[in-house]
PDB file of C-alpha atoms in Angstrom:
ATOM      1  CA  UNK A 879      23.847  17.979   2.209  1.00  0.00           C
ATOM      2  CA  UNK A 880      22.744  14.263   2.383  1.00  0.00           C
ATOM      3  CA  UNK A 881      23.960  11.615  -0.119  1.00  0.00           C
ATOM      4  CA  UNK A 882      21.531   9.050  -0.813  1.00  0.00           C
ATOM      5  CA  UNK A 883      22.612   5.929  -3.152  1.00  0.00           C
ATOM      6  CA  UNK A 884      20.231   4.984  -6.006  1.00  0.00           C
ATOM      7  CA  UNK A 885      19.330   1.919  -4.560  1.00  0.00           C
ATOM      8  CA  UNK A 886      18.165   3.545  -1.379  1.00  0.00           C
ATOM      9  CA  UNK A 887      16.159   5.647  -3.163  1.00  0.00           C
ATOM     10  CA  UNK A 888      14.659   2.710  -5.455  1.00  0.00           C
ATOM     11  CA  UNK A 889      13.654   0.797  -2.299  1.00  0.00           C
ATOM     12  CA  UNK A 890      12.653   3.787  -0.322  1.00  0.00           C
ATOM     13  CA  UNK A 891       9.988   4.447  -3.425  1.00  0.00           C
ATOM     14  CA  UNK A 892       9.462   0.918  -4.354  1.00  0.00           C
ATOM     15  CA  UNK A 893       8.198   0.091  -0.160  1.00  0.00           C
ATOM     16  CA  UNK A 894       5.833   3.066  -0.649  1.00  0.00           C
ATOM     17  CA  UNK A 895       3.745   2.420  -3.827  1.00  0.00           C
ATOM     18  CA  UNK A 896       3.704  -1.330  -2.676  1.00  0.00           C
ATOM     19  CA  UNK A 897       2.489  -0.055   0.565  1.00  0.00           C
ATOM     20  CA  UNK A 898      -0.459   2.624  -1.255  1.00  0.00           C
ATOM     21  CA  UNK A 899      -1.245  -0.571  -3.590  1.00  0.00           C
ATOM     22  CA  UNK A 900      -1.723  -2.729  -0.915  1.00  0.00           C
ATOM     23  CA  UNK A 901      -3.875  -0.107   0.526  1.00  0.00           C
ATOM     24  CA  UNK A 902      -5.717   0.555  -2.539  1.00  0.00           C
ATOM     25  CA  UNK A 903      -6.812  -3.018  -2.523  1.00  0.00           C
ATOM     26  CA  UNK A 904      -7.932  -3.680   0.527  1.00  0.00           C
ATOM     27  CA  UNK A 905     -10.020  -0.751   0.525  1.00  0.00           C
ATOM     28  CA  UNK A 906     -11.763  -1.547  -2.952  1.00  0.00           C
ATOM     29  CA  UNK A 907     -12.446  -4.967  -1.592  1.00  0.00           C
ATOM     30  CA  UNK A 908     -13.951  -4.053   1.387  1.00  0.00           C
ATOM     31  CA  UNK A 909     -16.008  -1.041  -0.978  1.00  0.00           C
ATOM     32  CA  UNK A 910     -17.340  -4.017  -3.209  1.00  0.00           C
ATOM     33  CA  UNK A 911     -18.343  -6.981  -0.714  1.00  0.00           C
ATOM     34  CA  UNK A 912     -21.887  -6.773  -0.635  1.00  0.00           C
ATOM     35  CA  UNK A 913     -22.385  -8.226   2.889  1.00  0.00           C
ATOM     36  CA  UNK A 914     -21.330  -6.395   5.712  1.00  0.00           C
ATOM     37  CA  UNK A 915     -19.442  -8.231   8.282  1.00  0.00           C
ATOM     38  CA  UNK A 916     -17.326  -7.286  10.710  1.00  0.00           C
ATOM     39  CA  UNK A 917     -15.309  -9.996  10.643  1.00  0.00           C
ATOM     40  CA  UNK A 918     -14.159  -8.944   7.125  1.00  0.00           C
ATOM     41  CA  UNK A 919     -13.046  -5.662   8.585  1.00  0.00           C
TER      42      UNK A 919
END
């Protein structure tokens, strides 16, 4: 099979919760601004 190196793993995971935070984020800051703009979008 495939041999994958601990590190690659680490960074592999590490990319993707930074990546769902990041998402996370932005989405409960555009849930709680009380104006709508587009611009903000």
């Amino acid at each position: 099979m495939y041999e994958f190196s601990t590190s690659t793993l680490l960074l592999a995971f590490g990319l993707t919760v930074f990546a769902g935070l990041g998402t996370g984020v932005g989405s409960l800051m555009s849930f709680f601004h009380k104006k709508f703009n587009p611009k903000f979008l």
